[in-house]
Short mmCIF file of C-alpha atoms in Angstrom, two decimals:
data_model
loop_
_atom_site.label_atom_id
_atom_site.label_comp_id
_atom_site.label_asym_id
_atom_site.label_seq_id
_atom_site.Cartn_x
_atom_site.Cartn_y
_atom_site.Cartn_z
CA MET A 1 -49.00 17.93 -7.68
CA LYS A 2 -47.76 14.63 -5.39
CA ASN A 3 -49.44 11.77 -4.93
CA ARG A 4 -50.94 10.65 -1.35
CA ILE A 5 -47.36 9.73 0.30
CA SER A 6 -48.30 6.44 0.87
CA TRP A 7 -47.42 3.81 3.97
CA ARG A 8 -44.11 1.36 2.56
CA VAL A 9 -42.87 -0.70 4.26
CA ALA A 10 -38.67 -0.53 5.21
CA THR A 11 -36.14 -3.18 6.21
CA VAL A 12 -33.70 -2.54 8.23
CA SER A 13 -30.53 -4.13 6.72
CA SER A 14 -28.03 -2.06 9.53
CA ALA A 15 -27.52 -0.81 11.81
CA ARG A 16 -25.15 1.42 14.79
CA TRP A 17 -24.51 2.94 17.58
CA GLU A 18 -23.69 6.30 17.41
CA THR A 19 -23.28 7.20 21.56
CA ALA A 20 -24.35 5.83 24.06
CA SER A 21 -27.93 6.53 23.83
CA ALA A 22 -28.18 7.54 19.63
CA ARG A 23 -28.59 4.58 16.85
CA THR A 24 -28.25 4.76 13.24
CA LEU A 25 -30.78 2.60 11.50
CA VAL A 26 -30.37 1.97 7.74
CA LEU A 27 -33.28 1.54 6.26
CA ASP A 28 -33.69 -0.81 3.26
CA VAL A 29 -37.47 0.32 0.67
CA PRO A 30 -37.14 -0.61 -2.54
CA ASP A 31 -39.69 2.00 -4.08
CA TRP A 32 -37.81 4.82 -2.24
CA PRO A 33 -38.85 8.21 -4.35
CA GLY A 34 -35.18 9.61 -2.95
CA HIS A 35 -35.11 12.73 -0.66
CA LEU A 36 -33.71 15.94 -0.46
CA PRO A 37 -31.10 16.22 2.77
CA GLY A 38 -32.86 18.32 6.27
CA GLN A 39 -36.80 16.07 4.82
CA HIS A 40 -38.14 13.79 7.59
CA ILE A 41 -39.99 10.17 7.55
CA ASP A 42 -42.92 9.28 9.63
CA VAL A 43 -42.41 5.93 10.92
CA ARG A 44 -45.13 3.81 12.18
CA LEU A 45 -45.79 1.02 14.96
CA THR A 46 -47.58 -1.12 15.31
CA ALA A 47 -48.16 -4.11 18.14
CA GLU A 48 -49.52 -7.62 17.44
CA ASP A 49 -53.21 -7.04 19.01
CA GLY A 50 -52.83 -3.11 16.50
CA TYR A 51 -52.00 -0.85 18.23
CA SER A 52 -50.18 1.54 16.47
CA ALA A 53 -47.90 4.96 17.18
CA GLN A 54 -45.94 7.06 14.89
CA ARG A 55 -43.57 9.40 15.20
CA SER A 56 -41.09 11.46 13.08
CA TYR A 57 -38.25 11.27 12.54
CA SER A 58 -34.88 13.34 10.61
CA ILE A 59 -33.64 11.39 8.07
CA ALA A 60 -29.82 11.32 8.89
CA SER A 61 -27.87 10.27 5.54
CA ALA A 62 -28.10 12.00 1.67
CA TRP A 63 -29.78 10.80 -1.41
CA PRO A 64 -28.85 8.63 -4.29
CA GLY A 65 -27.16 6.40 -1.60
CA SER A 66 -28.90 5.48 1.19
CA LEU A 67 -32.10 6.16 3.65
CA GLU A 68 -30.98 6.03 6.75
CA ILE A 69 -32.29 7.85 10.48
CA THR A 70 -30.93 8.60 13.54
CA VAL A 71 -33.06 7.76 16.58
CA GLN A 72 -31.96 9.49 19.87
CA ARG A 73 -33.31 7.26 22.60
CA LEU A 74 -35.77 9.28 25.25
CA ALA A 75 -36.12 8.03 28.90
CA ASP A 76 -40.18 8.06 28.51
CA GLY A 77 -40.40 8.09 24.91
CA GLU A 78 -42.69 4.88 23.83
CA VAL A 79 -41.08 4.78 19.94
CA SER A 80 -37.46 5.74 20.26
CA PRO A 81 -36.59 2.94 22.67
CA TYR A 82 -37.68 0.42 20.50
CA LEU A 83 -35.46 1.22 17.12
CA THR A 84 -33.04 1.99 19.29
CA ASP A 85 -32.79 -1.29 21.59
CA GLU A 86 -35.13 -3.14 19.97
CA VAL A 87 -35.36 -3.22 16.40
CA GLN A 88 -33.40 -5.63 15.21
CA PRO A 89 -31.67 -5.92 10.89
CA GLY A 90 -34.28 -7.58 8.92
CA ASP A 91 -36.67 -6.59 11.42
CA GLN A 92 -39.29 -4.23 9.47
CA ILE A 93 -40.95 -1.38 10.25
CA GLU A 94 -43.33 1.01 7.97
CA LEU A 95 -42.78 3.82 7.43
CA ARG A 96 -43.68 7.09 4.46
CA GLY A 97 -42.33 10.55 2.81
CA PRO A 98 -40.18 11.80 2.29
CA VAL A 99 -42.02 14.63 4.51
CA GLY A 100 -40.71 18.30 4.31
CA GLY A 101 -39.90 21.16 1.54
CA TRP A 102 -38.65 24.08 3.86
CA PHE A 103 -36.52 22.70 6.64
CA VAL A 104 -34.50 21.57 3.28
CA TRP A 105 -30.71 22.88 1.72
CA ARG A 106 -30.25 22.41 -2.08
CA SER A 107 -27.15 21.73 -3.21
CA SER A 108 -28.36 24.33 -6.51
CA SER A 109 -28.19 26.68 -3.93
CA PRO A 110 -25.04 29.32 -4.06
CA ALA A 111 -24.88 30.47 -0.52
CA PRO A 112 -22.63 29.70 2.53
CA VAL A 113 -24.86 27.92 5.33
CA LEU A 114 -24.23 27.48 8.57
CA LEU A 115 -25.61 25.06 10.27
CA ILE A 116 -26.28 25.38 14.57
CA ALA A 117 -26.71 21.98 16.14
CA GLY A 118 -28.40 20.76 19.46
CA GLY A 119 -27.62 17.53 20.40
CA SER A 120 -30.08 15.05 18.06
CA GLY A 121 -30.36 18.71 15.77
CA VAL A 122 -27.54 17.59 14.06
CA VAL A 123 -28.83 14.68 12.22
CA PRO A 124 -30.72 16.64 9.50
CA LEU A 125 -28.19 18.71 9.20
CA MET A 126 -25.95 15.75 8.58
CA SER A 127 -27.29 14.54 5.89
CA MET A 128 -27.18 18.65 4.86
CA ILE A 129 -22.80 18.36 5.47
CA ARG A 130 -23.15 14.89 3.67
CA ALA A 131 -25.36 15.93 0.60
CA ARG A 132 -22.71 18.31 -0.63
CA GLY A 133 -19.79 16.06 -0.35
CA ASP A 134 -21.45 13.62 -2.28
CA ALA A 135 -22.11 16.41 -4.70
CA ARG A 136 -18.12 17.92 -3.94
CA GLY A 137 -19.64 20.86 -3.26
CA ARG A 138 -17.75 24.35 -3.32
CA GLN A 139 -19.89 26.31 -1.21
CA PRO A 140 -18.41 26.96 2.08
CA PHE A 141 -20.34 25.26 5.73
CA ARG A 142 -19.85 25.26 8.63
CA LEU A 143 -21.14 23.31 11.78
CA ILE A 144 -21.80 24.57 15.57
CA TYR A 145 -22.41 21.85 17.16
CA SER A 146 -23.98 22.14 21.05
CA VAL A 147 -23.35 18.81 22.44
CA ARG A 148 -23.51 17.80 26.62
CA THR A 149 -20.24 16.17 26.78
CA PRO A 150 -17.99 14.61 23.49
CA GLU A 151 -19.29 11.21 24.86
CA ASP A 152 -22.37 12.80 23.24
CA ALA A 153 -21.93 13.79 20.07
CA ALA A 154 -22.22 11.82 16.76
CA TYR A 155 -20.90 11.02 13.61
CA ALA A 156 -17.29 12.41 15.50
CA ASP A 157 -14.85 10.42 13.87
CA GLU A 158 -16.23 11.04 10.53
CA LEU A 159 -17.21 15.17 10.47
CA ARG A 160 -13.50 15.03 12.13
CA ARG A 161 -12.62 13.12 8.52
CA ARG A 162 -14.67 15.62 6.94
CA VAL A 163 -13.20 18.66 7.99
CA ARG A 164 -9.72 16.76 7.51
CA ASP A 165 -10.10 16.57 3.60
CA ASP A 166 -12.20 19.35 2.97
CA PRO A 167 -11.39 23.12 2.99
CA GLY A 168 -14.83 24.11 2.87
CA LEU A 169 -15.98 22.35 6.22
CA ASP A 170 -15.67 24.12 9.49
CA VAL A 171 -16.86 22.04 12.24
CA HIS A 172 -17.54 23.57 15.54
CA PHE A 173 -18.21 22.20 19.14
CA VAL A 174 -20.07 23.50 22.17
CA TYR A 175 -19.76 21.10 25.09
CA THR A 176 -22.37 22.41 27.85
CA ARG A 177 -21.23 20.34 29.76
CA LYS A 178 -17.84 18.62 30.38
CA ALA A 179 -15.14 19.60 27.75
CA PRO A 180 -12.00 17.21 26.50
CA GLU A 181 -8.79 18.72 27.05
CA GLY A 182 -7.47 22.60 25.26
CA ALA A 183 -11.17 23.25 24.79
CA GLY A 184 -11.64 25.66 28.07
CA THR A 185 -15.09 25.43 30.26
CA PRO A 186 -18.44 23.74 28.81
CA LYS A 187 -20.85 26.66 28.46
CA ARG A 188 -24.54 26.97 26.39
CA ILE A 189 -23.90 28.28 23.20
CA ASP A 190 -23.41 32.00 23.40
CA VAL A 191 -23.11 35.17 21.00
CA ALA A 192 -19.98 34.91 21.14
CA ALA A 193 -19.56 31.14 19.70
CA ILE A 194 -22.46 31.93 16.94
CA ASN A 195 -19.50 35.73 16.45
CA SER A 196 -16.74 33.85 15.91
CA HIS A 197 -17.11 30.47 14.62
CA GLY A 198 -20.86 31.84 11.99
CA TRP A 199 -20.40 33.55 8.86
CA PRO A 200 -21.23 37.62 9.07
CA PRO A 201 -24.66 38.65 8.49
CA ASP A 202 -23.37 40.52 4.97
CA PHE A 203 -22.11 37.10 3.46
CA GLN A 204 -25.86 36.18 3.66
CA PRO A 205 -25.67 33.35 4.71
CA ASP A 206 -28.31 30.29 4.90
CA CYS A 207 -28.89 29.42 8.27
CA TYR A 208 -30.47 26.26 9.63
CA VAL A 209 -31.19 25.74 12.85
CA CYS A 210 -32.00 21.73 14.86
CA GLY A 211 -32.61 21.34 18.28
CA PRO A 212 -34.93 21.46 21.39
CA THR A 213 -36.70 24.06 21.03
CA GLY A 214 -35.17 26.32 23.71
CA PHE A 215 -31.47 25.60 22.19
CA VAL A 216 -33.06 27.11 18.37
CA GLU A 217 -35.00 29.92 20.53
CA THR A 218 -31.91 31.33 22.09
CA ALA A 219 -29.59 30.66 18.57
CA ALA A 220 -32.59 31.55 16.40
CA ASP A 221 -32.98 34.97 18.28
CA ILE A 222 -29.05 35.61 18.60
CA LEU A 223 -28.69 34.86 14.86
CA VAL A 224 -31.45 37.91 14.19
CA ALA A 225 -29.67 40.70 16.50
CA LEU A 226 -26.34 40.10 15.00
CA GLY A 227 -27.77 41.63 11.96
CA HIS A 228 -28.78 38.01 9.69
CA ASP A 229 -32.11 38.05 7.55
CA PRO A 230 -34.68 36.23 9.73
CA LYS A 231 -35.94 34.60 6.43
CA ARG A 232 -32.34 32.84 5.88
CA ILE A 233 -32.27 31.53 9.27
CA ARG A 234 -34.41 27.79 9.01
CA THR A 235 -35.35 26.25 13.08
CA GLU A 236 -36.82 22.75 13.46
CA ARG A 237 -37.82 22.41 16.41
CA PHE A 238 -38.30 19.36 19.03
CA GLY A 239 -38.64 18.91 22.50
CA GLY A 240 -41.62 18.26 24.61
CA ALA A 241 -43.39 14.87 24.71
CA MET B 1 -53.92 -2.71 10.06
CA GLY B 2 -50.35 -2.52 9.62
CA ILE B 3 -47.56 -5.05 9.67
CA ILE B 4 -46.44 -6.00 12.58
CA SER B 5 -43.79 -4.47 14.01
CA ARG B 6 -42.25 -7.07 16.16
CA GLY B 7 -41.60 -6.82 19.66
CA PHE B 8 -43.36 -3.79 20.01
CA GLY B 9 -45.95 -3.59 22.89
CA GLY B 10 -46.67 0.52 22.61
CA ARG B 11 -46.97 1.58 25.45
CA ARG B 12 -50.75 0.45 25.84
CA ARG B 13 -52.34 4.28 27.63
CA GLU B 14 -56.36 3.89 27.75
CA SER B 15 -57.25 5.42 25.18
CA LEU B 16 -58.26 9.18 25.79
CA PRO B 17 -62.10 10.00 24.32
CA GLY B 18 -59.93 13.75 22.99
CA LEU B 19 -57.45 11.96 21.86
CA PRO B 20 -57.80 11.85 17.55
CA PRO B 21 -55.94 8.91 15.97
CA GLY B 22 -51.89 9.04 15.86
CA GLN B 23 -51.93 11.61 18.63
CA TYR B 24 -50.23 11.11 22.01
CA LEU B 25 -50.84 13.10 24.74
CA THR B 26 -48.29 15.90 25.70
CA HIS B 27 -48.59 18.07 28.85
CA ASP B 28 -46.14 20.15 28.77
CA PHE B 29 -46.36 23.08 25.59
CA PRO B 30 -43.94 22.31 22.71
CA VAL B 31 -42.96 24.72 20.53
CA LEU B 32 -42.80 24.47 16.28
CA SER B 33 -42.26 27.14 13.91
CA ALA B 34 -40.37 27.40 10.89
CA GLY B 35 -38.31 30.37 11.61
CA PRO B 36 -36.96 33.24 14.49
CA THR B 37 -39.75 33.60 16.82
CA PRO B 38 -40.48 37.31 15.41
CA ARG B 39 -40.76 40.16 19.01
CA ILE B 40 -43.78 42.74 18.29
CA PRO B 41 -44.21 45.74 19.80
CA LEU B 42 -48.22 46.06 21.59
CA ASP B 43 -47.98 49.63 19.97
CA LYS B 44 -46.91 49.09 16.47
CA TRP B 45 -49.37 45.40 16.03
CA LYS B 46 -52.45 45.73 14.08
CA PHE B 47 -54.36 43.46 12.87
CA THR B 48 -56.36 43.86 9.49
CA ILE B 49 -59.27 42.10 7.81
CA ALA B 50 -59.37 42.48 4.04
CA THR B 51 -61.54 41.39 1.67
CA GLU B 52 -61.64 39.99 -1.92
CA THR B 53 -63.18 44.06 -2.80
CA GLY B 54 -60.01 45.75 -1.41
CA GLU B 55 -62.67 46.75 1.43
CA LYS B 56 -60.17 46.95 4.96
CA HIS B 57 -61.48 46.67 8.58
CA THR B 58 -58.24 47.39 11.37
CA TRP B 59 -57.72 47.36 14.46
CA ASP B 60 -54.47 48.49 16.07
CA TRP B 61 -54.09 46.81 19.68
CA LYS B 62 -56.86 49.13 21.12
CA GLU B 63 -59.16 48.68 19.33
CA PHE B 64 -58.15 44.90 19.70
CA THR B 65 -58.42 44.29 23.48
CA ALA B 66 -61.57 46.23 23.86
CA LEU B 67 -63.70 44.06 22.08
CA PRO B 68 -65.46 41.47 23.88
CA ALA B 69 -63.43 39.35 24.87
CA GLU B 70 -64.10 34.99 25.98
CA GLU B 71 -62.52 32.60 28.46
CA PHE B 72 -62.36 29.05 26.93
CA THR B 73 -61.08 25.70 26.97
CA VAL B 74 -60.47 22.89 24.03
CA ASP B 75 -58.49 21.06 23.54
CA ILE B 76 -55.34 21.81 20.48
CA HIS B 77 -53.50 18.83 18.40
CA CYS B 78 -50.00 19.37 15.94
CA VAL B 79 -49.72 17.89 13.20
CA THR B 80 -46.55 16.16 14.89
CA LYS B 81 -48.43 13.71 16.42
CA TRP B 82 -49.05 15.64 20.13
CA SER B 83 -52.22 16.28 21.35
CA LYS B 84 -52.85 19.03 24.27
CA LEU B 85 -56.51 18.51 26.60
CA GLY B 86 -57.60 21.63 28.43
CA THR B 87 -55.52 24.46 27.52
CA THR B 88 -57.76 27.30 28.10
CA TRP B 89 -57.21 31.31 26.20
CA LYS B 90 -58.39 34.02 25.93
CA GLY B 91 -59.32 36.01 23.22
CA VAL B 92 -61.86 37.55 20.71
CA ALA B 93 -64.18 34.96 18.49
CA LEU B 94 -63.89 36.14 14.56
CA ASP B 95 -67.95 36.89 15.21
CA THR B 96 -66.83 39.64 16.30
CA LEU B 97 -64.31 40.64 14.42
CA PHE B 98 -66.79 39.57 10.89
CA GLU B 99 -69.77 41.54 12.16
CA ASP B 100 -69.25 44.39 9.98
CA VAL B 101 -67.58 42.42 7.71
CA GLU B 102 -68.79 41.81 4.14
CA SER B 103 -67.71 39.17 1.99
CA ALA B 104 -69.36 36.58 -0.86
CA ALA B 105 -65.12 34.78 -0.53
CA ASP B 106 -65.09 31.87 0.66
CA TYR B 107 -61.41 31.11 2.23
CA THR B 108 -59.73 33.26 4.28
CA MET B 109 -55.80 33.51 4.00
CA ALA B 110 -54.09 33.84 7.79
CA HIS B 111 -51.05 35.83 7.16
CA SER B 112 -47.99 36.76 10.24
CA TYR B 113 -46.11 38.81 10.90
CA GLY B 114 -42.51 36.82 10.02
CA GLY B 115 -44.48 35.73 6.75
CA TYR B 116 -46.51 33.03 7.35
CA THR B 117 -49.82 31.78 5.06
CA THR B 118 -52.18 29.68 6.21
CA ASN B 119 -55.44 29.14 4.12
CA VAL B 120 -58.45 27.96 5.96
CA PRO B 121 -61.87 27.89 4.77
CA LEU B 122 -64.15 30.90 6.46
CA ASP B 123 -67.08 28.71 7.40
CA ASP B 124 -64.27 27.10 9.79
CA LEU B 125 -63.48 30.62 10.83
CA LEU B 126 -66.77 31.84 12.31
CA ASP B 127 -69.53 30.78 14.86
CA GLY B 128 -68.33 30.60 17.29
CA LYS B 129 -64.82 27.71 16.14
CA ALA B 130 -62.03 30.09 15.90
CA TRP B 131 -60.45 32.82 17.81
CA LEU B 132 -57.77 35.55 17.96
CA VAL B 133 -56.44 34.74 21.18
CA TYR B 134 -54.54 36.65 22.99
CA GLU B 135 -53.36 35.03 26.79
CA PHE B 136 -52.67 31.53 27.58
CA ASP B 137 -53.46 30.00 30.88
CA GLY B 138 -54.35 33.71 32.50
CA GLU B 139 -51.24 35.11 31.21
CA PRO B 140 -50.46 37.29 28.46
CA LEU B 141 -49.53 34.76 25.19
CA HIS B 142 -45.95 34.17 24.54
CA PRO B 143 -43.72 35.59 21.18
CA GLU B 144 -42.67 31.57 21.51
CA HIS B 145 -46.59 30.27 20.56
CA GLY B 146 -47.18 33.30 19.19
CA GLY B 147 -47.51 36.19 21.02
CA PRO B 148 -49.22 39.23 21.15
CA VAL B 149 -51.47 37.82 19.28
CA ARG B 150 -52.39 33.79 16.83
CA LEU B 151 -55.14 32.25 15.86
CA LEU B 152 -56.73 29.11 17.25
CA VAL B 153 -58.87 26.65 14.83
CA PRO B 154 -58.72 24.06 17.86
CA HIS B 155 -61.39 21.77 15.06
CA LEU B 156 -57.85 22.09 12.78
CA TYR B 157 -54.25 20.19 13.43
CA PHE B 158 -52.67 23.58 14.92
CA TRP B 159 -50.11 24.44 12.24
CA LYS B 160 -53.54 26.16 11.03
CA SER B 161 -53.62 28.62 13.91
CA ALA B 162 -50.72 30.52 12.61
CA LYS B 163 -49.39 32.37 15.31
CA TRP B 164 -48.13 36.64 14.95
CA VAL B 165 -51.34 36.91 12.87
CA ASN B 166 -51.78 39.58 11.53
CA GLY B 167 -54.87 39.72 8.83
CA LEU B 168 -57.09 37.33 7.00
CA GLN B 169 -56.78 37.77 3.87
CA MET B 170 -60.64 36.81 1.48
CA ILE B 171 -60.13 34.64 -1.41
CA ASN B 172 -62.40 32.89 -3.72
CA ASP B 173 -60.56 30.20 -3.82
CA ASP B 174 -58.74 28.06 -1.96
CA GLU B 175 -55.31 28.29 -1.99
CA PRO B 176 -51.65 26.38 -0.51
CA GLY B 177 -49.86 28.23 2.74
CA PHE B 178 -47.00 27.63 3.18
CA TRP B 179 -47.46 24.73 5.07
CA GLU B 180 -49.78 23.35 2.27
CA ALA B 181 -47.62 24.09 -0.88
CA GLY B 182 -45.33 22.74 0.97
CA GLY B 183 -47.09 18.85 0.73
CA TYR B 184 -49.39 19.48 4.16
CA HIS B 185 -53.19 18.74 3.92
CA MET B 186 -55.20 21.78 2.56
CA TYR B 187 -57.97 21.35 5.57
CA GLY B 188 -55.94 19.61 7.98
CA ASP B 189 -59.18 17.55 9.97
CA PRO B 190 -57.19 16.09 12.79
CA TRP B 191 -60.50 13.88 13.08
CA ARG B 192 -59.82 12.22 10.12
CA GLU B 193 -55.72 12.90 10.05
CA GLN B 194 -55.86 14.67 7.27
CA ARG B 195 -51.66 15.56 7.93
CA TYR B 196 -49.94 15.82 4.25
CA GLN B 197 -51.46 16.03 0.53
CA GLY B 198 -53.90 13.17 -0.81
CA ASP B 199 -54.58 11.57 3.26
#
């Protein structure tokens, strides 16, 4: 039985931009209990007059290691613009977690893994890729990563490096607005992309799909139609406000 | 009060009477589910209340939609912090479904197509507090939002309002459902911010 998930004070130890609108915060929490890839934290910000706002953010890093979140700035957001544009190393925020025991990958699981990310939905999947790398996992991983343009791809250099160094990891980009030279015409994720770059259903992969609601609906429906067991398809959706 | 986050002003939204603590208002309808959306043909749909003694009460689509239905407007609150105020639904009150059910059990486990479960005390389903809904905003409930039929328990966090619901099992002792077993609160009162175990 877990105890109450208490609020902790985290210090931002460093920050880096992943894209023009997504920023990774490295958070120093002295008594962090550790986390599984795919879990999230709740962040609480409090203004001087006591007004506070909470949001959930997926953890991007693997543990043991660091606690990092990657925050996508939402134009009309209340919390995300503060975390991307305002917060600086040395600042403190409150957080609690880790939270979530469903959308997680355990390095003890031998099954092949198919990761399907839409936009900033890549964050918890990156944590899985990093955890597998740290554990020198031999489970074959494939990531299908849908982004609007090449400039919108977070972790692009690290993914390229990992693919180069690790024959067990494949990454396929789907470009929806602007594709780089030689990558064909931009299009949304479809049956062909998932069929060609995923795993066949008889490999019984564990599938993790994360992204905006419409994207997740589409990708999960395609997986089911291709014959994947719905029980092996885990989804995490965001969107709305 | 927590520590001050330097430079954080917040949106300074006016506080709304219908908004529980820690929630923000949304006007669209976010979707949260643990897996793919099940599609259930209406001629295959069934709903069953099973008592702790094994007695079963089952309705098919025709029987269910022949029951007296209500249209009503309520606020809904998701544990992921969004709230949506003034949502309009049509459905059958659980009071109606429980009219002929004899049970001494205090708890229920809601079961859904797709395997989802969530626990709700029986008292929280009766006396006009919960419905099985099949229309949202005058339209058939979309599969993304739990159609053809979802449970609606608006006074609890929305994960208690099981999508694609197909049954209620009466149980004598409270047991965790899907998210509850993963660390979420057993009851989930938004006004007391019962998000996780121990809150």
